[in-house]
Coordinates of C-alpha atoms in Angstrom, one line a residue:
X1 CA -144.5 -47.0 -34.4
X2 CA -144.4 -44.5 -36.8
X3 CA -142.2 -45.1 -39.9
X4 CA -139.7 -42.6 -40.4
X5 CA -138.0 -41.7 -44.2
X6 CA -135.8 -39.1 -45.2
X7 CA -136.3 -37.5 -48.4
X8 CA -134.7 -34.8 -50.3
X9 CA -138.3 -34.1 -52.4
X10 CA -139.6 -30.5 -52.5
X11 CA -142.3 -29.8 -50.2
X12 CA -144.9 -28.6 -53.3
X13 CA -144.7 -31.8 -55.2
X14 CA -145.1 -34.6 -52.3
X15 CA -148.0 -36.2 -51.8
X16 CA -148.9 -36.4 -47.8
X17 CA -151.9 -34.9 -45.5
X18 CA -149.5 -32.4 -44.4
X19 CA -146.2 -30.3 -44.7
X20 CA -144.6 -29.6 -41.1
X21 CA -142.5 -26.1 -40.9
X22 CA -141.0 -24.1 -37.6
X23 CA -141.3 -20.7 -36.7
X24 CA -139.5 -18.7 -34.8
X25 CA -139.8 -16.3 -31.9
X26 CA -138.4 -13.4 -33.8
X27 CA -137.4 -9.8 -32.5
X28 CA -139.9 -8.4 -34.7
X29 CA -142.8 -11.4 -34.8
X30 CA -142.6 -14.5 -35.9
X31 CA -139.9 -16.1 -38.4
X32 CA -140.0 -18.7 -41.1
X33 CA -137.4 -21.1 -39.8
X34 CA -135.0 -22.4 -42.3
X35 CA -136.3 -25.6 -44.5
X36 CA -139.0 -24.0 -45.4
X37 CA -138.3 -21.8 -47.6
X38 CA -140.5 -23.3 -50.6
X39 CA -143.4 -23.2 -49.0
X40 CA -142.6 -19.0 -47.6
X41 CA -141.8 -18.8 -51.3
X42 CA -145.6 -19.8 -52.6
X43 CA -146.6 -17.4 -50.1
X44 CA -144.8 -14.6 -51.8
X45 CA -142.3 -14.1 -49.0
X46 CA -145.3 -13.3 -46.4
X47 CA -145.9 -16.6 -44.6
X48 CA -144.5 -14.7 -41.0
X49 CA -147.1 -12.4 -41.9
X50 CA -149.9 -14.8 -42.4
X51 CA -148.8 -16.9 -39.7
X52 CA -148.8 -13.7 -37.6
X53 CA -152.0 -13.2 -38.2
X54 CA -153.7 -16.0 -36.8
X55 CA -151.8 -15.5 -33.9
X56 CA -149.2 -17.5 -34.3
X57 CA -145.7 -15.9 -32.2
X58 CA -143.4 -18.5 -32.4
X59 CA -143.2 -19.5 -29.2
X60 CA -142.2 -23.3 -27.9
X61 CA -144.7 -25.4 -28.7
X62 CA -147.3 -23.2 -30.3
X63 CA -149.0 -25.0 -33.5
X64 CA -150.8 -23.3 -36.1
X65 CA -153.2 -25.4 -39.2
X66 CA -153.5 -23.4 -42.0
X67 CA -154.4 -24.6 -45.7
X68 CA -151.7 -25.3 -47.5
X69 CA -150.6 -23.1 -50.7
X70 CA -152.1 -23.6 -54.2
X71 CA -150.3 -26.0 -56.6
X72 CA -149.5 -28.3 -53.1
X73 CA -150.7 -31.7 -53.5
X74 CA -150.8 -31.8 -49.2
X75 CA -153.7 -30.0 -48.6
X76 CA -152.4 -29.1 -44.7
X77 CA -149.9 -26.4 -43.7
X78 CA -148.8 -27.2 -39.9
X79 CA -146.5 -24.6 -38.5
X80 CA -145.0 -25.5 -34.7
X81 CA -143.1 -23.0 -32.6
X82 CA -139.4 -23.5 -32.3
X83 CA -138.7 -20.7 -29.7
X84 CA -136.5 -17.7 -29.8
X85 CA -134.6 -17.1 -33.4
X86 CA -131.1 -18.3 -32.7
X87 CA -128.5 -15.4 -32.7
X88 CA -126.3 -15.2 -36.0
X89 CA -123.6 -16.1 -34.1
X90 CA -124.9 -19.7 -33.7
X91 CA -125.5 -20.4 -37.3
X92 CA -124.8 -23.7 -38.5
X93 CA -123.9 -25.6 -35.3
X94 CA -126.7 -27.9 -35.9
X95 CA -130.3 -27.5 -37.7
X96 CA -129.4 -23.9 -38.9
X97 CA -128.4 -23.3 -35.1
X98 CA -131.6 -24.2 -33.8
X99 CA -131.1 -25.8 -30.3
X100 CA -131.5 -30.0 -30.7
X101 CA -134.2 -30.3 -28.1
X102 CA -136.2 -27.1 -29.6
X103 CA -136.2 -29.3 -32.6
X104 CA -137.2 -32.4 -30.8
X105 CA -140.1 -30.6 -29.0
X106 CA -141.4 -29.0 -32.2
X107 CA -141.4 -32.5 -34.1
X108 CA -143.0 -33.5 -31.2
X109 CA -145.9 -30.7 -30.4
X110 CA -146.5 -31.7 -34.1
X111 CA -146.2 -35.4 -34.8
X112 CA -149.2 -35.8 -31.8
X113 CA -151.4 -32.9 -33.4
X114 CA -151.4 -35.7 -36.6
X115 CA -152.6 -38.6 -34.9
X116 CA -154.2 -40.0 -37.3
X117 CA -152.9 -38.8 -40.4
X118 CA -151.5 -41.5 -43.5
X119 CA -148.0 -39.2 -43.7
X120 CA -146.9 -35.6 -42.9
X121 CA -143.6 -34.2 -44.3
X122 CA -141.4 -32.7 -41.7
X123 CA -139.9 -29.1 -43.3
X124 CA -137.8 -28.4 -40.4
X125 CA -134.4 -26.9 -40.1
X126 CA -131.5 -29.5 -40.9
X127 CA -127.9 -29.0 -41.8
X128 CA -126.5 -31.9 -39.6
X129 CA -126.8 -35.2 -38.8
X130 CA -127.5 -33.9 -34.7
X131 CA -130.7 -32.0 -36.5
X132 CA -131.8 -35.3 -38.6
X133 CA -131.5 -37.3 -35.4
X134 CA -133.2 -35.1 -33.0
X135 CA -136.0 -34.4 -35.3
X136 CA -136.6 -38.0 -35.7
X137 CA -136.7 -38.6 -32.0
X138 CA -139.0 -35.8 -31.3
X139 CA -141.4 -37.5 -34.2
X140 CA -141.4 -40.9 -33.0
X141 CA -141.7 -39.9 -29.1
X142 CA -144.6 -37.6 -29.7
X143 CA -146.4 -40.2 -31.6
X144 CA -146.4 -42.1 -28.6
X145 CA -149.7 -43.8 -27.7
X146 CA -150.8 -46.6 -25.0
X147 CA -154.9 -47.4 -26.0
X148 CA -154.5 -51.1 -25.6
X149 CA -157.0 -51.3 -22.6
X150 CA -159.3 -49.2 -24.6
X151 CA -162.3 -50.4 -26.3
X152 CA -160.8 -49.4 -29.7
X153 CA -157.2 -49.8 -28.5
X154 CA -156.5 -52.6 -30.8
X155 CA -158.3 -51.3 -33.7
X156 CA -157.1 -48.3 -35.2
X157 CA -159.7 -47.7 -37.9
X158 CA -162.7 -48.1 -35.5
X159 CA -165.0 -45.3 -34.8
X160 CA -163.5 -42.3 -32.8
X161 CA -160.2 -44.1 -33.2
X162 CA -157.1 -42.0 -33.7
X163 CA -154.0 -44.2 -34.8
X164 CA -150.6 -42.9 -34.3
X165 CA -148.7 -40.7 -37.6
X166 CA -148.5 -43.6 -39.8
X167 CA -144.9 -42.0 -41.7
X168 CA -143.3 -39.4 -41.5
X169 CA -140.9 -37.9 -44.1
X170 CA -137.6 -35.8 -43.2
X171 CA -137.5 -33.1 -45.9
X172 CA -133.7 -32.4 -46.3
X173 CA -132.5 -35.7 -44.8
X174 CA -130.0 -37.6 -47.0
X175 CA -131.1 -41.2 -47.6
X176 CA -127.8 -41.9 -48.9
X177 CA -125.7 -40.2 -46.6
X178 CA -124.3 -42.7 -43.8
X179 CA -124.3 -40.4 -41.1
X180 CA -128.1 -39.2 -41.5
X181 CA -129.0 -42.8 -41.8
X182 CA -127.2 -43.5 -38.8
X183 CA -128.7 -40.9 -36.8
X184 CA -132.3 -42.2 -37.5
X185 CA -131.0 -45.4 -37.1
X186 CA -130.2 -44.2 -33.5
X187 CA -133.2 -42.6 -33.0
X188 CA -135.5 -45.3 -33.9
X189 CA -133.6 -47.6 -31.4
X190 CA -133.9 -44.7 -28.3
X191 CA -137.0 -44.6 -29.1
X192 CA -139.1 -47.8 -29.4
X193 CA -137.0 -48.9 -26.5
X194 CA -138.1 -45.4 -24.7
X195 CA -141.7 -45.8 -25.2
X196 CA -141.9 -50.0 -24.4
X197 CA -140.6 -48.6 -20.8
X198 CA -143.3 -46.0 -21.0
X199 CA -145.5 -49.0 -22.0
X200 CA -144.6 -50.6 -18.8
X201 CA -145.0 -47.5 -16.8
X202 CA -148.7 -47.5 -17.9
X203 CA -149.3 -50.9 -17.8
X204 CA -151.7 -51.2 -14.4
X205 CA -150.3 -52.9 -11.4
X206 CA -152.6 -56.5 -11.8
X207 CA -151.0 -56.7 -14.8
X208 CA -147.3 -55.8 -14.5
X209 CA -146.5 -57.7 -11.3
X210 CA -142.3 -58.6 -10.7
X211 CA -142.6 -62.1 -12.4
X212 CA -144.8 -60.6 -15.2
X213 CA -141.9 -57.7 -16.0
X214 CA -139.2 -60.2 -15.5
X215 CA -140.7 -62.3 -17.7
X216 CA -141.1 -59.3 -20.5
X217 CA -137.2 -58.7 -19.7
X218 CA -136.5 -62.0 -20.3
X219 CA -138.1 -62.1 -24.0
X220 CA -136.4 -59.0 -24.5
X221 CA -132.9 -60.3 -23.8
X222 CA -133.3 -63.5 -25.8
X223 CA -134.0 -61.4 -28.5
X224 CA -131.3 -58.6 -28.6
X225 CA -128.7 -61.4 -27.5
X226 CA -128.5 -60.4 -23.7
X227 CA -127.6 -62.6 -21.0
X228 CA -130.6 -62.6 -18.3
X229 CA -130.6 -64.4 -14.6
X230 CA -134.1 -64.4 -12.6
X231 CA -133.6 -64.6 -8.6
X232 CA -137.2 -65.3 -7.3
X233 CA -138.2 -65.2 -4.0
X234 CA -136.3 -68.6 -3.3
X235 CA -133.5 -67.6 -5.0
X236 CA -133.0 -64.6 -3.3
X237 CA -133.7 -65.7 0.5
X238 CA -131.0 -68.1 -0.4
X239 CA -129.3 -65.7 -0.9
X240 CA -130.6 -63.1 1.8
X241 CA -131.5 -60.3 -0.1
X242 CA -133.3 -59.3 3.0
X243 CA -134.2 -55.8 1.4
X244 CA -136.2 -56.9 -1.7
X245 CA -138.0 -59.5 0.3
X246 CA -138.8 -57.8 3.0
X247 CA -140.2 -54.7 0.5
X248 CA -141.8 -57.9 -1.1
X249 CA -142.9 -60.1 1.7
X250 CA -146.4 -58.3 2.2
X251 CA -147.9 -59.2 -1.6
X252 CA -148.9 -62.7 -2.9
X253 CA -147.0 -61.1 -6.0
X254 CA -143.5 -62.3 -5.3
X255 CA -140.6 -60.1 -5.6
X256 CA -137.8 -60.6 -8.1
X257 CA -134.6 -59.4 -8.9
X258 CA -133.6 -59.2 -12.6
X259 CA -129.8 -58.9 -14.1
X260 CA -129.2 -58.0 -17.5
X261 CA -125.6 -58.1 -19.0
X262 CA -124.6 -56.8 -22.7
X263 CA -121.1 -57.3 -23.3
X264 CA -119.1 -56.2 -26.3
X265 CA -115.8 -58.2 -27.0
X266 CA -113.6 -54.7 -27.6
X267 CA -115.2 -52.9 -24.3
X268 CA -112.8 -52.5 -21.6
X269 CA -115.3 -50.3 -19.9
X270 CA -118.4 -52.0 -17.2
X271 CA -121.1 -49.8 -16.6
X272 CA -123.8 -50.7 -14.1
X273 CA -127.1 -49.4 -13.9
X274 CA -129.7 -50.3 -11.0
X275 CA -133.6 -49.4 -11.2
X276 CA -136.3 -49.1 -8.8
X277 CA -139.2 -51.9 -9.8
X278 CA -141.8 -51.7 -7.3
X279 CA -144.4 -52.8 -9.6
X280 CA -147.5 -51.0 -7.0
X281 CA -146.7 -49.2 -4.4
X282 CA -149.5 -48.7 -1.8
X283 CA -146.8 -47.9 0.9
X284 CA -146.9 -51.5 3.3
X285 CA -148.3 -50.6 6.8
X286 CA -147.3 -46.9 6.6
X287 CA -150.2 -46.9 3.9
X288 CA -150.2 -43.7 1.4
X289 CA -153.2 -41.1 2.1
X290 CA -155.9 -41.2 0.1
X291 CA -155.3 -39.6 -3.0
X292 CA -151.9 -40.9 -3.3
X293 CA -152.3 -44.5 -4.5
X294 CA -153.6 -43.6 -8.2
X295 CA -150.6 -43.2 -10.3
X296 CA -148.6 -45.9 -8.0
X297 CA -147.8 -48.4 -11.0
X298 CA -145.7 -45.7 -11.9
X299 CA -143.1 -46.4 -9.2
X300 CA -141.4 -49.3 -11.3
X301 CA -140.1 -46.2 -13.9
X302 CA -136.1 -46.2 -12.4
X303 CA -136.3 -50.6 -13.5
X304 CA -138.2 -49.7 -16.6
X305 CA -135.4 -47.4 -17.4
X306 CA -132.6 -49.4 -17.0
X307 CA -134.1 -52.4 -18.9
X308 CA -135.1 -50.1 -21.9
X309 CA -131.3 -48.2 -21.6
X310 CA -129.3 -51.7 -21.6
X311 CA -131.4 -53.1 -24.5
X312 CA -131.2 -49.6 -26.4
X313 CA -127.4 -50.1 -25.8
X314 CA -127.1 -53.9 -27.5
X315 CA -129.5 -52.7 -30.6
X316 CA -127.0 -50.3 -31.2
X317 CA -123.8 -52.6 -30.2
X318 CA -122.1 -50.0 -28.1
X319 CA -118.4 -50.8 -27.6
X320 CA -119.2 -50.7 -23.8
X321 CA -119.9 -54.0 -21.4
X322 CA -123.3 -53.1 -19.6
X323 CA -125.1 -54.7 -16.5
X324 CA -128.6 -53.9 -15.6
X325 CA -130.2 -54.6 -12.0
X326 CA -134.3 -54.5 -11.4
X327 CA -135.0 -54.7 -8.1
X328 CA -138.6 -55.5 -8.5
X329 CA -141.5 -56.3 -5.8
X330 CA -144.7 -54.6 -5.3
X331 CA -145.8 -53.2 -1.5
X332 CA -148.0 -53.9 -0.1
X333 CA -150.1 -54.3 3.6
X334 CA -150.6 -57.8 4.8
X335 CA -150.0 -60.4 7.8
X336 CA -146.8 -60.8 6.3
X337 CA -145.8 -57.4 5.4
X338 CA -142.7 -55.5 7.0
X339 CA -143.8 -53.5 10.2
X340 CA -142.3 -49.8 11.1
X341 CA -139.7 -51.1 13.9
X342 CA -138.9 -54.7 11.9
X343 CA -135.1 -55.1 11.2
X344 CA -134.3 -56.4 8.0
X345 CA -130.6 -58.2 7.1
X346 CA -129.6 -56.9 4.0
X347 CA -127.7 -58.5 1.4
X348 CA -124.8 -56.8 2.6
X349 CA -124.7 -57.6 5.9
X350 CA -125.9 -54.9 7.3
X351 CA -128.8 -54.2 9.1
X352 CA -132.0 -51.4 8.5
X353 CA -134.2 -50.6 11.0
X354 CA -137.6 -49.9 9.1
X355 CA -139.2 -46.8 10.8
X356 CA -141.3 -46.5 7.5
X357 CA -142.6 -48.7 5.2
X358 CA -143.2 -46.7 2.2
X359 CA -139.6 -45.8 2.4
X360 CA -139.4 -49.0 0.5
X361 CA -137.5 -48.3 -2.6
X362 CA -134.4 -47.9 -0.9
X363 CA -134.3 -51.2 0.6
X364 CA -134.5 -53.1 -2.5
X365 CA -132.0 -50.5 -4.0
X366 CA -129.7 -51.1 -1.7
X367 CA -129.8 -55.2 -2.3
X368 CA -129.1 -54.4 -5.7
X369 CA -126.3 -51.6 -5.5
X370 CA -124.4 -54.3 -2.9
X371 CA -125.3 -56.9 -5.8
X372 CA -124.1 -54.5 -8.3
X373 CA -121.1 -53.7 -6.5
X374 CA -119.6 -57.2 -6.1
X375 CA -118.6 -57.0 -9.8
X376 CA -116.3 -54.1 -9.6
X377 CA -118.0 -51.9 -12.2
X378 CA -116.2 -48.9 -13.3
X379 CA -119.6 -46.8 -11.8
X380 CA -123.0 -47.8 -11.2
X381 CA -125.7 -45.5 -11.5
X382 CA -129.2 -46.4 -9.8
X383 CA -132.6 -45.2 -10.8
X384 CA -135.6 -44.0 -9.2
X385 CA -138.6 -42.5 -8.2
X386 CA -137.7 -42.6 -4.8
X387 CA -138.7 -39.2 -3.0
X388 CA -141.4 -36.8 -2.8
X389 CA -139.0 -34.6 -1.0
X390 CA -137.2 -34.4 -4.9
X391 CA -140.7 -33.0 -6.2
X392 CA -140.7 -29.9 -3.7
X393 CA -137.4 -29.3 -4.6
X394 CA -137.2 -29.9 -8.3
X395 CA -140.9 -29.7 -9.4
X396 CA -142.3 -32.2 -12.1
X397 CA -139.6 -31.9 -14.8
X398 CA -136.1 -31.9 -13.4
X399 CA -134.7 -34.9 -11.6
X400 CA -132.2 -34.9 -9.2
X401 CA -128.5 -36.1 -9.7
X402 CA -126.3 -37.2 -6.7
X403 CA -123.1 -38.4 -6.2
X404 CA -120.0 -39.7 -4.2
X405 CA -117.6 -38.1 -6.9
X406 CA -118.3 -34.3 -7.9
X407 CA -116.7 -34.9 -11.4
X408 CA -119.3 -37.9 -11.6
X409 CA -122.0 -36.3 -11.1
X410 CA -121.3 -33.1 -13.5
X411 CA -120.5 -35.3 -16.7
X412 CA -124.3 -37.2 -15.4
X413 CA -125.4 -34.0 -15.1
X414 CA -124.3 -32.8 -18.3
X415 CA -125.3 -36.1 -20.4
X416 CA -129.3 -35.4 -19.3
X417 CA -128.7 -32.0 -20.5
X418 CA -127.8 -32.8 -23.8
X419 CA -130.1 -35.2 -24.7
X420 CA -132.8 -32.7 -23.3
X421 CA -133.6 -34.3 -20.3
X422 CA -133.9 -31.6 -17.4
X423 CA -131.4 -32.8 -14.4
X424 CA -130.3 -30.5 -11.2
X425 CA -127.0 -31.5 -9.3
X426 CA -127.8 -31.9 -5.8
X427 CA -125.6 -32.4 -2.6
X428 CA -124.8 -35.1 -0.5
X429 CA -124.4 -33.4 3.6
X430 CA -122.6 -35.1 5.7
X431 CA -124.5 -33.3 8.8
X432 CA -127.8 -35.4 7.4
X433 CA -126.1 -38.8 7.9
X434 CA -126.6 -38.8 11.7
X435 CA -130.1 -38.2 12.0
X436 CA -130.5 -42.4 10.3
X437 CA -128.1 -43.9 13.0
X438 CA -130.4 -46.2 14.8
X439 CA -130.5 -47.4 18.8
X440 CA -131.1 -51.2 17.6
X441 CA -129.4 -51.3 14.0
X442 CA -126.3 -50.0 11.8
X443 CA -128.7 -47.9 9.9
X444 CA -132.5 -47.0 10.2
X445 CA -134.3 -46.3 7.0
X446 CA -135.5 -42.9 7.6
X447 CA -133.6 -39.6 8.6
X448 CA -134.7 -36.1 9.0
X449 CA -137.5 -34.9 7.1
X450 CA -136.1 -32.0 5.8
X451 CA -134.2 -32.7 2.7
X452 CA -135.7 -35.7 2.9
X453 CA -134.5 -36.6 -1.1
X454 CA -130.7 -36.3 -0.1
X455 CA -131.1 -38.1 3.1
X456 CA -132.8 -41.1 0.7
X457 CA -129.7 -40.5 -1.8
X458 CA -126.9 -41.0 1.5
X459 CA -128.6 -44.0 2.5
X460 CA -128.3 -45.8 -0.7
X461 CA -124.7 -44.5 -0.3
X462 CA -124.0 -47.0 2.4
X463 CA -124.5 -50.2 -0.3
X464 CA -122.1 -49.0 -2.8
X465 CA -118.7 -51.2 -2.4
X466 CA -115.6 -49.3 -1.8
X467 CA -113.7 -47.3 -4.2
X468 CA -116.8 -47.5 -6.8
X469 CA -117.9 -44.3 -8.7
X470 CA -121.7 -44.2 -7.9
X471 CA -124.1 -41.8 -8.6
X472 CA -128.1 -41.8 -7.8
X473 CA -131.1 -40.5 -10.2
X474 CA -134.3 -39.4 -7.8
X475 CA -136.8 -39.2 -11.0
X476 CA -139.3 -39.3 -8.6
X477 CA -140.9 -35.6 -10.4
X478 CA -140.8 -36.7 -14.3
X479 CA -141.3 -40.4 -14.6
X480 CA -144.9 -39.6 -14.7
X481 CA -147.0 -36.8 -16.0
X482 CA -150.3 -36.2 -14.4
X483 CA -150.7 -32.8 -16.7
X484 CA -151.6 -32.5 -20.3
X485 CA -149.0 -33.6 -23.1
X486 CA -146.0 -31.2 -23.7
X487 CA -143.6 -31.3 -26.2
X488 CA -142.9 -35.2 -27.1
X489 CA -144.0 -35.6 -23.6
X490 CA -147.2 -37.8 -23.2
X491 CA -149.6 -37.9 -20.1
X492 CA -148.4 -40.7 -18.0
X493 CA -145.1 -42.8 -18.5
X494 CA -142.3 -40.5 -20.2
X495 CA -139.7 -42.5 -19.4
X496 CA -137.5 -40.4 -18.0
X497 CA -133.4 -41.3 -17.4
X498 CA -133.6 -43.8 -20.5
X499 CA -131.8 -41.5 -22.9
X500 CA -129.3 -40.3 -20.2
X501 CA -128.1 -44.2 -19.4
X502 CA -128.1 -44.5 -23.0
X503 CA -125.6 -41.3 -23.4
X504 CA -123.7 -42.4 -20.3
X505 CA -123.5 -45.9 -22.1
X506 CA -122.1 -43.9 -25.2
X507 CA -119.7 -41.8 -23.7
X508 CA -118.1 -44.6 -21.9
X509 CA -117.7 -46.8 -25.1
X510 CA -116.2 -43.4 -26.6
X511 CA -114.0 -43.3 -23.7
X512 CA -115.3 -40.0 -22.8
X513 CA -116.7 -40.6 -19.1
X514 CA -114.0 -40.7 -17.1

């Protein structure tokens, strides 16, 4: 991954292939944001007007090359939009009052435009530690890459090869000071634990199967000093976690289910997160149109999530204990594969009536919500791309929060939002319950169509013990990006949720989530 510095060098004098600087969306055309004020000087004041132009506005990710100034010893000038110039009013609230996710776009938008450059000095507005830290993210998200199944994947110098930005400098970052280095530190931790779960999203389905990830969590957890347990399929009819091996039953690939637990000796807090692992999802007997089975691998993001949020948590020893639940089989049609009309026991007791198989990830959710549930957690929060229904409502770049507590559900709601990930409160109806009751079950697996997401979201309801604070992610719209990069958004895998859990995680050891 990239290697990040922070340096309080002038831009003129440092040696790199390029010098990174924002502009703004200005009233009058575009500004020269703040941190870059050397490099406007060797322009005589005019670099808006240069920039101008060649076109450039300011606008959100907008990137203009231009050659860099004479007496520079980088020979590049990048210059990445940062949006609209932030009102007077705003000034100094963070990176010259420059919004922390237009920041972490623009270091972005530009950190992937230098795939394979040496080093690239990063000029952008900082007066805080927030700035230094979302900068940093932004750099080392955007970098992001996955080319190991590619011919050249493993060799970065070989022909046509682009390797990642090699380093990255933070002009006005204080290496001395402890809470710049601290934010960095931070960042770097979010990150590389961001992009191994976008790794995993991208991995393809023959080789990510449930024993393969749990086997990847389980090397993870030795390593950052987390407590692991492996139910395979033995284990867990043993146990009868009739969901997940029903889901399950249909693949040669066995199903597992995965529990993670960081614990800090001063936490009095337990947070418990659940994700949706189903490693491929072809959709069991009720089998997905064609043109719907491509991007399936992608339906494991909600357990790649979790993992990468609870080991995020212990590299950065949150005061905070933590418990992470994959639910994790893959779907598929066989002999032995769940039938629309089966009844499965769930681990709960109850029983589901399976109307439709590719409503699958609910059924091994709800096995490990009731699992989740036996240990009394202060809240769980499960993850997952669990509706299409989410997508119509939501589009490709919000997920959906829901809740059995409206205060819940606002403070998730608000975490996503300040770590920039784009989150919509949505309701629970109580009307929408009904249309699940079943003739030969407690509870059939499907419900009305319309508002299809929230009926998925009061199912899961069902498995949540009494008296826990619960609330449900539907990520089913950003986990995976079948458009062009955006931002520090890659094609493919983003993994989405991984910085909210990891906020969530932070507010509770801060004692500031309920």
């Amino acid at each position: 991954m990239t290697a990040l510095t922070l340096s309080t060098a002038a831009a003129p004098g440092l040696r790199a292939d390029a010098i990174v600087i924002g502009v703004a969306k200005g009233t009058k055309g575009p500004v020269v944001a703040p941190g870059a004020e050397a490099v406007d000087k060797a322009y005589d004041g005019k670099l808006a007007g240069v920039l101008e132009t060649l076109g450039a506005s300011g606008a959100e990710g907008e990137l203009t090359k231009l050659p860099a100034p004479a007496g520079f010893k980088a020979p590049l000038l990048v210059a990445v939009g940062l949006g609209a110039e932030p009102d007077a009013k705003t000034e100094g609230e963070g990176g010259e009052g420059y919004d922390a996710e237009a920041l972490r776009k623009a270091a972005g938008v530009a950190a992937r435009a230098l795939a394979g450059s040496k080093k690239a000095a990063f000029a952008l507005p900082v007066d805080s530690p927030g700035a230094v830290g979302a900068i940093a993210e932004g750099i080392l998200l955007g970098a992001y890459s996955f080319d190991v199944y590619k011919e050249n994947g493993k060799d970065a110098k070989a022909k046509n090869g682009k390797a990642p930005l090699a380093e990255a400098a933070l002009l006005g970052g204080k290496p001395r000071d402890t809470a710049h280095k601290g934010a960095v530190a931070r960042a770097v931790a979010v990150a590389e634990e961001l992009n191994r779960a976008r790794d995993l999203i991208n991995t393809p389905p023959n080789d990510l199967t449930p024993a393969s990830f749990a086997g990847i969590a389980q090397t993870a957890a030795k390593e950052h000093g987390i407590k692991v347990q492996v139910l395979d399929d033995k284990a867990l009819a043993k146990g009868g976690y009739g969901g997940i091996l029903g889901v399950g039953g249909g693949s040669s690939a066995t199903p597992r289910l995965v529990k993670l637990s960081y614990t800090h000796p001063k936490a009095d807090k337990h947070l418990a997160f659940v994700g949706k692992g189903i490693t491929y999802d072809s959709g069991g007997i009720s089998l997905k149109p064609a043109g719907h089975n491509e991007t399936m691998k992608c339906d494991m993001s909600g357990a790649a999530a979790v993992f990468a949020a609870v080991v995020a948590a212990a590299r950065l020893g949150l005061e905070v204990n933590l418990t992470g639940w994959l639910a994790l089989a893959e779907n598929m049609p066989s002999g032995s594969a769940v039938r629309p009309g089966d009844v499965l026991r769930m681990y709960s007791g109850k029983s589901v009536e399976v109307l439709n198989t590719d409503a699958e990830g609910r059924l091994v959710l709800a096995d490990a919500l009731w699992a989740a549930s036996q240990e009394n957690p202060d809240a769980i929060v499960d993850v997952a791309t669990l509706t299409g229904a989410m997508m119509l409502a939501l589009g490709s770049r919000t997920f959906g929060v829901m809740a059995n507590d409206d205060a819940f559900r606002s403070a998730v709601h608000e975490a996503a939002e300040e770590v920039g990930e784009p989150a919509w409160p949505m309701p629970l109806p109580e009307h929408l319950r009904k249309g699940m009751e079943s003739q030969v079950a407690d509870i059939a697996n499907m419900g009305e169509r319309m508002g299809g997401g929230l009926v998925a979201g009061l199912f899961l309801r069902e498995f949540v013990g009494e008296g826990i604070t619960w609330a449900h992610l539907d990520i089913a719209g950003p986990a995976f990006n079948e458009g062009g990069p955006f931002g520090y958004t890659p094609k493919g895998g983003t993994g989405s949720a991984v910085r909210t859990l990891v906020r969530l995680a932070e507010l509770t050891a801060a004692g500031d989530l309920g």
